[in-house]
Short mmCIF file of C-alpha atoms and ligand atoms in Angstrom, two decimals:
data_model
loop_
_atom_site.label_atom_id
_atom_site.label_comp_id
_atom_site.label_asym_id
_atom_site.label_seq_id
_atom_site.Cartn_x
_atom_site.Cartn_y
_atom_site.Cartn_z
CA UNK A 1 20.76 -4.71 -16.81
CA UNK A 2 20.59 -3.53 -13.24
CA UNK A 3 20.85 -6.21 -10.42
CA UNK A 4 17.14 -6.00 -9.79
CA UNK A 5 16.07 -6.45 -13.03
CA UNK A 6 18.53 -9.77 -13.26
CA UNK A 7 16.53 -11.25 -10.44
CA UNK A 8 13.07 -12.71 -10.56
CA UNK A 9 10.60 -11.98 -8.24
CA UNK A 10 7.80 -14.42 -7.43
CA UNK A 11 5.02 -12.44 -5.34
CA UNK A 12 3.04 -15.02 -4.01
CA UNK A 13 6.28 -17.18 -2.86
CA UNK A 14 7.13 -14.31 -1.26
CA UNK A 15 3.43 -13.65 0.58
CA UNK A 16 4.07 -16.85 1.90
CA UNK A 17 7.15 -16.54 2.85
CA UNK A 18 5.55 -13.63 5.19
CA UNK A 19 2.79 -15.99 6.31
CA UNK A 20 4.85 -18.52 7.13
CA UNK A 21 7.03 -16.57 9.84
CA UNK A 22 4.35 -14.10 10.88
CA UNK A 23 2.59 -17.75 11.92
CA UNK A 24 5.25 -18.30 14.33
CA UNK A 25 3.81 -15.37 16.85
CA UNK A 26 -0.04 -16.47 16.76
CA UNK A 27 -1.09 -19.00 19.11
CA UNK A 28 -2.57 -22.22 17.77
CA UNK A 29 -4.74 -22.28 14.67
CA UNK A 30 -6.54 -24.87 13.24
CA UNK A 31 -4.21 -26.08 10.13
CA UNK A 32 -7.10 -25.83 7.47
CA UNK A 33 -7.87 -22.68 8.40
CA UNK A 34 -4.54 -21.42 7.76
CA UNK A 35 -4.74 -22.86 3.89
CA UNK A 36 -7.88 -20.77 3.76
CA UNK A 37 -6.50 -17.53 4.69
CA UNK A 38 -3.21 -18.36 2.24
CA UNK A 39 -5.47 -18.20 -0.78
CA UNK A 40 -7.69 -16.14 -2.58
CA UNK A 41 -12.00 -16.59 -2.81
CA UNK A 42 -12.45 -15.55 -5.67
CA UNK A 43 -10.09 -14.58 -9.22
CA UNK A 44 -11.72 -12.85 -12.24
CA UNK A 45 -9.88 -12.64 -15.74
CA UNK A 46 -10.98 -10.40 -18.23
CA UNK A 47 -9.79 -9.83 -21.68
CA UNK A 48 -11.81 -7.06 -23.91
CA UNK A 49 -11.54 -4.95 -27.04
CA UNK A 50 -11.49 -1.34 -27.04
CA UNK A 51 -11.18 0.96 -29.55
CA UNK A 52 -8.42 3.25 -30.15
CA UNK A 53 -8.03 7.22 -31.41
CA UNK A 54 -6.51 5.62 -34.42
CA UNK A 55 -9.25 3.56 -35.52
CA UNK A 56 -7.63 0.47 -34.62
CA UNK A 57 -8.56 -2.18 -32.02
CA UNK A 58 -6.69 -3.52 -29.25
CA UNK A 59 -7.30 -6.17 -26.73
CA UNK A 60 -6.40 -5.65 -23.07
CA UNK A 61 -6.21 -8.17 -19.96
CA UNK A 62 -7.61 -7.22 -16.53
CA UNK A 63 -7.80 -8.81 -13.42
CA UNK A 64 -9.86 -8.47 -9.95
CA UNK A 65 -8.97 -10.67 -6.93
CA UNK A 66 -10.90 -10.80 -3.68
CA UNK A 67 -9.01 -12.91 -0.90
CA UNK A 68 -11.03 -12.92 1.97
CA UNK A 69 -14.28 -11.49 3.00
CA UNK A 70 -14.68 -12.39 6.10
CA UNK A 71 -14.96 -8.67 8.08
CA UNK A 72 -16.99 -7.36 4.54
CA UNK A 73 -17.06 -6.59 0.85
CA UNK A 74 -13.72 -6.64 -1.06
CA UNK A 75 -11.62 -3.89 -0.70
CA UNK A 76 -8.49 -2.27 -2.93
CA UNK A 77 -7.22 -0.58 -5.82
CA UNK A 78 -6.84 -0.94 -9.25
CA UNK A 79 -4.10 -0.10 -11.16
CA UNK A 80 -3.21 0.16 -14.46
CA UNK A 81 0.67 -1.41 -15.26
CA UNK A 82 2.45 -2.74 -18.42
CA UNK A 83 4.17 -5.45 -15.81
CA UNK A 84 0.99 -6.60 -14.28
CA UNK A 85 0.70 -10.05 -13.24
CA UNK A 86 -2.08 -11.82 -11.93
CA UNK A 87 0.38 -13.35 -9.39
CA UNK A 88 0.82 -9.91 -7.98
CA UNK A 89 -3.28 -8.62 -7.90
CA UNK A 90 -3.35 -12.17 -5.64
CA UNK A 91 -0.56 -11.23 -3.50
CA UNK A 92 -1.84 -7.68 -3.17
CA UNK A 93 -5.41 -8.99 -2.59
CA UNK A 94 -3.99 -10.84 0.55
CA UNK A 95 -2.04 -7.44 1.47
CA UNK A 96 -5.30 -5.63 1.45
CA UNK A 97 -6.97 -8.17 4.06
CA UNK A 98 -4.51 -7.82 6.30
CA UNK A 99 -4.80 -4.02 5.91
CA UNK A 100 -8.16 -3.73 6.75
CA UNK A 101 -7.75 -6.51 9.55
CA UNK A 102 -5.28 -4.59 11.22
CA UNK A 103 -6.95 -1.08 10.70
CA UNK A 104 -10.26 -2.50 11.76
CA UNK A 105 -12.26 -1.40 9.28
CA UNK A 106 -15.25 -4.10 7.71
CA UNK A 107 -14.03 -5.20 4.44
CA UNK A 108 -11.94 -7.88 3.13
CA UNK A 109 -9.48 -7.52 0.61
CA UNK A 110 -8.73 -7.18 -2.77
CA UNK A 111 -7.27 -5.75 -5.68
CA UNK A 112 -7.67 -5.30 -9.72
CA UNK A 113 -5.78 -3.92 -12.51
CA UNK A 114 -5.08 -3.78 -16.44
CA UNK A 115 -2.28 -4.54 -18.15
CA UNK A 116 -1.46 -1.06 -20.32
CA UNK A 117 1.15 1.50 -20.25
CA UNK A 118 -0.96 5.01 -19.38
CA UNK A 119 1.90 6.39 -20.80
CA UNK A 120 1.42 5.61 -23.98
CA UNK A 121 -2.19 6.01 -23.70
CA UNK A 122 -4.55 9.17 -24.34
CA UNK A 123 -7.15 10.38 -22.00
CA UNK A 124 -10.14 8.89 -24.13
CA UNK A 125 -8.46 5.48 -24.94
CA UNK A 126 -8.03 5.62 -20.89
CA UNK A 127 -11.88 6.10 -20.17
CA UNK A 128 -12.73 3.42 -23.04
CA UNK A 129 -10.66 0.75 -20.90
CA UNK A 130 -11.65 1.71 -17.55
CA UNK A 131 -15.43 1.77 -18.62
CA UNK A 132 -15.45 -1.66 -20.46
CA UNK A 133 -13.31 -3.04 -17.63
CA UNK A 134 -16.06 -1.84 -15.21
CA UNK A 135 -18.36 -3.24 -17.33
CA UNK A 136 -16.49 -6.85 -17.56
CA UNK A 137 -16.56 -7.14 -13.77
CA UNK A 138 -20.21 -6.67 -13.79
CA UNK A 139 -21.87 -7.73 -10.50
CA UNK A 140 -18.33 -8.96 -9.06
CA UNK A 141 -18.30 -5.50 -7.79
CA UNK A 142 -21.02 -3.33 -6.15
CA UNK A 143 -21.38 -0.95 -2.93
CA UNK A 144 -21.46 -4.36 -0.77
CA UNK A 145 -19.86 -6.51 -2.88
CA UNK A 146 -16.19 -5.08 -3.96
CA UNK A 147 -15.20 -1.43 -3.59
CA UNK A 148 -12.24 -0.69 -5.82
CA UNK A 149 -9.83 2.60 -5.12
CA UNK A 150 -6.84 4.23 -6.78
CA UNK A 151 -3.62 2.77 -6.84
CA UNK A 152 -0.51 2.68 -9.18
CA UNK A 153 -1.62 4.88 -12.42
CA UNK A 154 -5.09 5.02 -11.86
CA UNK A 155 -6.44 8.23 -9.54
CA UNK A 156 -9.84 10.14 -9.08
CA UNK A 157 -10.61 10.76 -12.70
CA UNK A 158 -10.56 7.00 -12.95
CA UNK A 159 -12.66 6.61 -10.03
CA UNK A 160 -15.28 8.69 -11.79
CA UNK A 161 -15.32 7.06 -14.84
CA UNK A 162 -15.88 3.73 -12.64
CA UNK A 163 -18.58 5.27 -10.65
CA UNK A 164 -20.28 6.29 -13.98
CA UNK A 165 -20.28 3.08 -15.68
CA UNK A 166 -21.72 0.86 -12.76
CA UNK A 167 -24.34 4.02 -12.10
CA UNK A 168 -25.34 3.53 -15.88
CA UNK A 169 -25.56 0.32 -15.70
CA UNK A 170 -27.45 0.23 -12.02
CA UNK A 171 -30.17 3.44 -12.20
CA UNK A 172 -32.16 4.28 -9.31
CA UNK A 173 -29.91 3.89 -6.32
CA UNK A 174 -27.38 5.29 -4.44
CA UNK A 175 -24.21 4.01 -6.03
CA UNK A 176 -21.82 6.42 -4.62
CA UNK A 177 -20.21 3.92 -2.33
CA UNK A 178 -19.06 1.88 -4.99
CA UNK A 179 -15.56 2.92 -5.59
CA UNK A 180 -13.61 5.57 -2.99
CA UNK A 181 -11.40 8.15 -4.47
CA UNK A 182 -13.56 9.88 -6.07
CA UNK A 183 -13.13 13.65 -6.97
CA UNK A 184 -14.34 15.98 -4.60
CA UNK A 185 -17.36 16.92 -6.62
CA UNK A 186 -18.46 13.74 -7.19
CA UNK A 187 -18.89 12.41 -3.72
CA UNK A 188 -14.73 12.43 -3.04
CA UNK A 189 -13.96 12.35 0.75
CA UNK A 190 -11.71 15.21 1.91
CA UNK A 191 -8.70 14.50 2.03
CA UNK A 192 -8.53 10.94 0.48
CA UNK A 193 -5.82 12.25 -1.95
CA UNK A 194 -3.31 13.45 0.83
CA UNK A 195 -4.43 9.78 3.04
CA UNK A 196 -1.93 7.76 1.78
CA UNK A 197 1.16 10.61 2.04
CA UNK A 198 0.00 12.06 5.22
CA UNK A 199 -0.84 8.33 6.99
CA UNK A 200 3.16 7.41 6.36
CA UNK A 201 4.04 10.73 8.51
CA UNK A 202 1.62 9.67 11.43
CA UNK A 203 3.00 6.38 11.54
CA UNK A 204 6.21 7.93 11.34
CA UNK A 205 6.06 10.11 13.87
CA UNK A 206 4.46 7.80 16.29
CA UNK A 207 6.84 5.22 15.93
CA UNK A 208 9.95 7.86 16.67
CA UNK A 209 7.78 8.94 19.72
CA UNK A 210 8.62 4.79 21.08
CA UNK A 211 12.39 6.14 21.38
CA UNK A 212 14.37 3.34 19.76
CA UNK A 213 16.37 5.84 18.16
CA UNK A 214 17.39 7.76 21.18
CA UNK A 215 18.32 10.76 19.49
CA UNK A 216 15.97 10.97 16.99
CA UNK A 217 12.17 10.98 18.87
CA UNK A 218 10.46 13.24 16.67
CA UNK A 219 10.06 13.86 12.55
CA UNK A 220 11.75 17.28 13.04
CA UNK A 221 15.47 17.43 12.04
CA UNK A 222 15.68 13.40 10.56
CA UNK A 223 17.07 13.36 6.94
CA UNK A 224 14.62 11.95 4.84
CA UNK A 225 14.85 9.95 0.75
CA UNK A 226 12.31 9.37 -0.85
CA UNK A 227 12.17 6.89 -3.69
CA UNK A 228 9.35 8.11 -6.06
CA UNK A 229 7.26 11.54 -6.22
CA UNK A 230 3.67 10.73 -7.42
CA UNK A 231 0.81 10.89 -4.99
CA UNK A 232 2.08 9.40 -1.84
CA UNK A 233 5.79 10.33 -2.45
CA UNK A 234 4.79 14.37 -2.83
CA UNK A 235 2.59 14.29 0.10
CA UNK A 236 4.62 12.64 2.17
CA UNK A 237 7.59 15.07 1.08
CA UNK A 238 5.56 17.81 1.61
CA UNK A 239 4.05 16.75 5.52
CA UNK A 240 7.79 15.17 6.93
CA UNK A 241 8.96 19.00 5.32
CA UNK A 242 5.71 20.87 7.44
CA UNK A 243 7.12 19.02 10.62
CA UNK A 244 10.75 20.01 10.48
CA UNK A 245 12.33 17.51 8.35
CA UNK A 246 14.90 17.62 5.78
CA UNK A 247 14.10 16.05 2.50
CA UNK A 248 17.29 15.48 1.49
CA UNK A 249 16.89 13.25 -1.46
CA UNK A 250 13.88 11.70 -3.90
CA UNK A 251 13.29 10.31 -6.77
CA UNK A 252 10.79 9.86 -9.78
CA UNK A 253 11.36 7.62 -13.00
CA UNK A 254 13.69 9.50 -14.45
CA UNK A 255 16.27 9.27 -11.61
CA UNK A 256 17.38 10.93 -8.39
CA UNK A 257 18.26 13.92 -6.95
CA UNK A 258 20.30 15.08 -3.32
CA UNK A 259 21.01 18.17 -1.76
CA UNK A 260 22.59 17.88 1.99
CA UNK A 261 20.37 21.34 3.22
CA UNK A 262 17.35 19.68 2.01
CA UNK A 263 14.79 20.49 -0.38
CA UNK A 264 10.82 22.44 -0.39
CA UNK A 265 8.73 20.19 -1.70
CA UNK A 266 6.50 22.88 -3.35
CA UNK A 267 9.79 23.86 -5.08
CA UNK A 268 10.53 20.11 -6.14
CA UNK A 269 6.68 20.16 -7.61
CA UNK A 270 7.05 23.23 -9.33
CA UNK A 271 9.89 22.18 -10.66
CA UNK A 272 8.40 18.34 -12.29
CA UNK A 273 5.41 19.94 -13.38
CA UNK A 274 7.38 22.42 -15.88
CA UNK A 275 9.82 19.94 -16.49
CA UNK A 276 8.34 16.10 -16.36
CA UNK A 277 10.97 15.44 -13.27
CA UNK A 278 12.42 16.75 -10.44
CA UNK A 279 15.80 15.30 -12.20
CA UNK A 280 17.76 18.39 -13.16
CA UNK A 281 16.44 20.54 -10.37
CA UNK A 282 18.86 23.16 -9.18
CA UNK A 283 21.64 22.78 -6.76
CA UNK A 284 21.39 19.12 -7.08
CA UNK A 285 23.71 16.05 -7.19
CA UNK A 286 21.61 13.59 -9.78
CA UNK A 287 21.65 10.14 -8.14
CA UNK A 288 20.62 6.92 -9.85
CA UNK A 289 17.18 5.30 -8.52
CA UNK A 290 20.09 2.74 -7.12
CA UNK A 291 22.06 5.75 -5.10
CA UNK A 292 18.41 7.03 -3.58
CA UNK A 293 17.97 3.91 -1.46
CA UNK A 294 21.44 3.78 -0.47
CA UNK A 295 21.74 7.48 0.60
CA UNK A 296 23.02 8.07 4.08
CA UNK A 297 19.82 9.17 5.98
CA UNK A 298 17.59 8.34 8.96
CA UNK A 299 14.55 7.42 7.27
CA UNK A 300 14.01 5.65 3.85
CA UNK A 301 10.35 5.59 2.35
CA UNK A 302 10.31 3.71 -0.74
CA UNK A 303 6.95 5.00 -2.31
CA UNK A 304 7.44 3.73 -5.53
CA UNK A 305 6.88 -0.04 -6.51
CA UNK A 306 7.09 -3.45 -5.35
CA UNK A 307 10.97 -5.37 -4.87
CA UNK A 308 13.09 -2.57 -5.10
CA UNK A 309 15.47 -3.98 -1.94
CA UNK A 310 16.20 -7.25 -1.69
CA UNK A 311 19.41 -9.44 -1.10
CA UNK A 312 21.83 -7.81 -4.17
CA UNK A 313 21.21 -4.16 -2.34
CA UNK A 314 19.60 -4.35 1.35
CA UNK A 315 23.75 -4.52 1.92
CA UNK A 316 23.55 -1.40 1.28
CA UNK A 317 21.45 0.59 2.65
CA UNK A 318 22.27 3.08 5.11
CA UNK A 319 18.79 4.35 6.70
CA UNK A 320 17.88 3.51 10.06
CA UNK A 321 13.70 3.34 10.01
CA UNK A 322 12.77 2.56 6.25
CA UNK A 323 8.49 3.39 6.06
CA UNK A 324 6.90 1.72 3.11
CA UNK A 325 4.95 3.67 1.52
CA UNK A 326 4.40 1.62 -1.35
CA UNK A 327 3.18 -2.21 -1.33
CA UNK A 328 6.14 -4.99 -1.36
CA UNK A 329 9.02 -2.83 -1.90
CA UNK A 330 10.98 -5.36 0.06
CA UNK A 331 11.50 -8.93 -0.31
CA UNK A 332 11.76 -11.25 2.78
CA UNK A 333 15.45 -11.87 2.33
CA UNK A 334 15.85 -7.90 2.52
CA UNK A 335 13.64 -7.92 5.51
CA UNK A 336 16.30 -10.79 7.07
CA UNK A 337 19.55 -8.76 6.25
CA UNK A 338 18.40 -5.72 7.09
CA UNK A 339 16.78 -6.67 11.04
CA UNK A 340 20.08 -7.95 11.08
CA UNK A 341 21.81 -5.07 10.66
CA UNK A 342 19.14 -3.59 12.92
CA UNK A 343 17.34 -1.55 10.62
CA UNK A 344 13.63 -1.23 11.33
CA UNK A 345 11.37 -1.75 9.08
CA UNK A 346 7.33 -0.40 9.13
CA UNK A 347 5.33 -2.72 6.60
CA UNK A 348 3.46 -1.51 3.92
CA UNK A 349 0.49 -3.18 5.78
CA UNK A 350 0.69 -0.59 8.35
CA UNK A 351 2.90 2.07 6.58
CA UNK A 352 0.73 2.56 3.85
CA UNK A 353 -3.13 1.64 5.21
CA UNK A 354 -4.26 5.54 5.55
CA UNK A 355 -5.33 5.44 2.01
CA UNK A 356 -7.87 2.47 2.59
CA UNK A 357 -8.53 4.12 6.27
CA UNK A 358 -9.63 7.20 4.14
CA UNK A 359 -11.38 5.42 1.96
CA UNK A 360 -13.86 3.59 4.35
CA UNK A 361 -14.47 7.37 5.98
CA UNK A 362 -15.57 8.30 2.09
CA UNK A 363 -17.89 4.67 1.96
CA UNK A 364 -19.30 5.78 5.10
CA UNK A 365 -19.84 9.33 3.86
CA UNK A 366 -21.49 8.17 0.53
CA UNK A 367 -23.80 5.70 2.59
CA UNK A 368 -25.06 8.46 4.74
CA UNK A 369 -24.63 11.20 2.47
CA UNK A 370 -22.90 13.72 4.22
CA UNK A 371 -18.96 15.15 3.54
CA UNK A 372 -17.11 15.33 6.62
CA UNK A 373 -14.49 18.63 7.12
CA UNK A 374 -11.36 18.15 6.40
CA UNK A 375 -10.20 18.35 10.07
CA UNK A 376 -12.63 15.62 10.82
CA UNK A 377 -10.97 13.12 8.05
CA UNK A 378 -7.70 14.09 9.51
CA UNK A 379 -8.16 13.99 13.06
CA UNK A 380 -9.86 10.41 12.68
CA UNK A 381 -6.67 9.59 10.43
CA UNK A 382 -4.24 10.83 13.07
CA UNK A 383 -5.81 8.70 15.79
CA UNK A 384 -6.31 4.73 13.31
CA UNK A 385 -2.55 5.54 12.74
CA UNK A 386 -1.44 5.66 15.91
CA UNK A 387 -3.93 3.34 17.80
CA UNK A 388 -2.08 0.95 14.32
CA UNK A 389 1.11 1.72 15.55
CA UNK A 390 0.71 1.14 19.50
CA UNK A 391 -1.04 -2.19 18.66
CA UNK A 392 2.10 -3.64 16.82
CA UNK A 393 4.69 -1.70 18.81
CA UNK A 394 3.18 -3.04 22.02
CA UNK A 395 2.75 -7.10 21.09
CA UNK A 396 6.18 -6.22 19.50
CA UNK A 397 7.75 -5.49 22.45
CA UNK A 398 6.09 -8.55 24.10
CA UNK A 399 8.18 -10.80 22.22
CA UNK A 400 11.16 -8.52 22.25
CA UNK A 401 11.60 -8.67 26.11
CA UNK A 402 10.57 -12.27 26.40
CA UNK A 403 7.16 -12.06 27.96
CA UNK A 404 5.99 -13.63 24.90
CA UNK A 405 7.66 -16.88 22.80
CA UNK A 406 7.53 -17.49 18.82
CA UNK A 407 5.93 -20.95 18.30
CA UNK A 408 7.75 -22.58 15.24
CA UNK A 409 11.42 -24.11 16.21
CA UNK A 410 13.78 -21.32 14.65
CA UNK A 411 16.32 -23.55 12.53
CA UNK A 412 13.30 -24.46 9.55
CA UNK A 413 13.27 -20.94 9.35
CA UNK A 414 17.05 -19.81 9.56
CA UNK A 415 15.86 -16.85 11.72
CA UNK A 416 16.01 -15.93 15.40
CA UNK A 417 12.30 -15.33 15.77
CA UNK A 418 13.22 -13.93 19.70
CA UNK A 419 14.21 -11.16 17.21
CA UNK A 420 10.82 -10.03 15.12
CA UNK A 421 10.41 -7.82 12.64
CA UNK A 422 7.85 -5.16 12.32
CA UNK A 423 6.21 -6.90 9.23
CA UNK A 424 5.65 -10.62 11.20
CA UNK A 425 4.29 -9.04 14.08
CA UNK A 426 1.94 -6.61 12.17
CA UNK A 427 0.99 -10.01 10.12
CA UNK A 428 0.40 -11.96 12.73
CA UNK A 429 -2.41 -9.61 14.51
CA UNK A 430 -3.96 -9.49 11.32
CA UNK A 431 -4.41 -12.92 10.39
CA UNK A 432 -5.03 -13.84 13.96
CA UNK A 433 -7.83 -11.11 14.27
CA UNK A 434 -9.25 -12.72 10.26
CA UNK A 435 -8.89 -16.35 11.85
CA UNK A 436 -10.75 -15.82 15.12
CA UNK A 437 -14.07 -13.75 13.03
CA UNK A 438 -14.47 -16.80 10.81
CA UNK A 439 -14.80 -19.13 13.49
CA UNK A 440 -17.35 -16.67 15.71
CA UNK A 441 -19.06 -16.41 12.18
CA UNK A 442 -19.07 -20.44 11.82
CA UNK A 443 -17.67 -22.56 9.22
CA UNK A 444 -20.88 -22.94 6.44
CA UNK A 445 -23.02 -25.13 6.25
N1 LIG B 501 -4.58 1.17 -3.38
C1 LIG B 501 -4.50 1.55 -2.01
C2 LIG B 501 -3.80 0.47 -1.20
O1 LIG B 501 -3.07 -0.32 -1.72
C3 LIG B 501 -5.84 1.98 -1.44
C4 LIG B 501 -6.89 0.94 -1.43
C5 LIG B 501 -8.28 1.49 -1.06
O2 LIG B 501 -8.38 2.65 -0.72
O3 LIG B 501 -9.21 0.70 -1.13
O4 LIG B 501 -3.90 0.44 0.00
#
């Protein structure tokens, strides 16, 4: 048993555990209002029967959350898992309202998913799931209602298959906007695949651009690790490798690989496509998913799935900006240890929020139906990411050189809050920004 799998995570503890200190740096709210942002609006649970190639029937779970609608519909992915927990879709729910809140884009948040292994799972079992899931949620989602995406095991073919089922069961209107990544060909935005991958560079490179590392001010020359090589892994391999830097390790399911020169991420695909992994590619060292995230590099981007470093490893780590590229990967007592070993840290909340910035381009492209260029999608991609960055970096500074002061006293939290990290500050725009809407809107009745 490794040490992570020894400890027990408990996502929504751990939301609030963010909430809590990200509270410290937002000015006075009114204390009810801050219950009402802590929890979710709405929780569907749906268990349903589907058919198997085998002839047999099996029943399957699913779950869709929307926290908070405040700025618009529900917004977020839904993934298909074997460890799914209905704990997690809420604390991922509350992830994707910040998201949008801090992106500025007019939807709430929320997320879905299905307990089932896609591994084990053929293509037609996978369409009989996501279709009588669809169905299940019925008119908890809709163009204006809840907007679901891709996210862990789930991707454009699913989005189809989601876009099909509603449209069958809602004829005679335009019901392209109700789920974003699509394919291409079936009202897809450009670039929505690459959002995710290519969003974690411009944040990157922007926040290198700020100069805390002194010698390190652009992507070009920084060693990079990657934990996990599916969508947003790959992409961002393959854009940090465009702009001059060396991916010198990365990882998929199967374990870990490292070469000190670096490797081409077109070889590295090549290579798992013939072979399932990139483990066993040539002129590699094969590393553990363990010796990844400890590799000696300048930046970490764990792109792989939620609580990989937390107190038994953060120890250990020995990057100097991690970029997460996934949602969670850290726990709040790895975000302590490592701002105390002064590590930066970019949140998943602003790390990881080109995908959803992407996907309100392809809602507004479906409602208007037109299909922007792909230099459009990516210029306006470029620009959320970094206006993201300055808007964190800026109110993070604030506090940094005193012209701003936490609220809370600092011994509850066993913290020096004149010290913030990335993740509070990021937080604490967001939830300020979803407070201040819902009292212009006005509490109803
Ligand atoms: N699943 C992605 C996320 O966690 C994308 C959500 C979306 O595009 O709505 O941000």
């Amino acid at each position: 048993m490794t040490e992570k799998q020894a400890q027990t995570f408990d996502p929504i503890e751990m939301s609030s555990q963010q909430f809590e200190l990200a509270s410290c740096y937002i000015g006075e709210l009114r204390t009810g209002l801050i219950d009402f942002l802590k929890h979710p609006k709405r929780i569907s649970i749906v268990n349903f029967p589907v058919e198997m190639d085998d002839g047999s029937v099996q029943s399957f779970q699913g779950y869709r959350v929307i926290h908070n609608t405040v700025f618009g519909p529900g917004k977020g992915g839904i993934r298909f898992h074997p460890d799914l927990t209905m704990d997690e879709v809420i604390s991922l729910a509350k992830l994707m309202t910040w998201k949008c809140a801090l992106v500025n884009i007019p939807f709430g948040g929320a997320k879905g998913g299905v307990i089932c292994d896609t591994k084990l799972l053929s293509e037609s079992e996978l369409r009989r799931i996501t279709r009588r899931f669809t169905s299940e949620l019925a008119a908890n989602i809709g163009p204006n209602i809840d907007i679901p995406a891709p996210d862990m095991y789930t991707n454009e073919q699913t989005m189809a298959w989601i876009f099909d089922t509603y449209d069958v069961l809602h004829p005679g209107k335009n019901n392209r906007p109700v789920v974003t990544g699509k394919p291409i060909e079936m009202g897809g935005s450009f670039g929505r695949h690459e959002a995710t991958g290519n969003g974690v560079y411009h944040l990157t490179e922007r926040f290198l651009s700020k100069g805390l590392l002194a010698d390190q001010q652009t992507v070009a020359g920084a060693r990079v690790a990657i934990q996990g090589f599916g969508n947003v892994g790959a992409v961002s391999a393959t854009t940090f490798h465009k702009n001059g830097a060396l991916i010198i390790a990365v990882s998929d399911s199967q374990g870990g690989i490292y070469r000190q020169s670096g490797f081409d991420p077109a070889e590295l695909l090549a290579f798992k496509a013939e072979h399932g992994t990139v483990v066993g590619m040539p002129d590699s060292l094969t590393l553990t998913n363990d010796d990844l995230l400890q590799v000696d590099c300048d930046i970490l981007i764990p792109a792989a799935s939620s609580h990989q470093i937390h107190q038994n490893n953060a120890h250990n780590i020995n990057a100097r900006v991690i970029v997460e590229a996934a949602n969670s990967p850290l726990t709040p007592e790895a975000d302590k240890i490592l701002s105390e070993r002064g590590i930066y840290v970019l949140p998943d909340i602003i790390a990881n929020a080109g995908g959803v910035t992407v996907s309100y381009f392809e809602w507004v492209q479906n409602q208007i139906n037109q299909q922007w260029d792909l230099d459009e999608v990516n210029t306006r991609l470029q620009k959320t990411m970094h206006r993201v960055l300055d808007l964190v970096f800026s109110r993070w500074q604030g506090f940094v050189v005193g012209e701003k002061t936490a609220t809370n006293d600092t011994d509850s939290k066993n913290i020096d809050l004149n010290k913030p990290v990335f993740r509070s500050i990021a937080l604490s725009i967001a939830i300020e920004r979803v407070a201040k809407a819902t009292l212009i809107r006005g509490i109803w009745p």
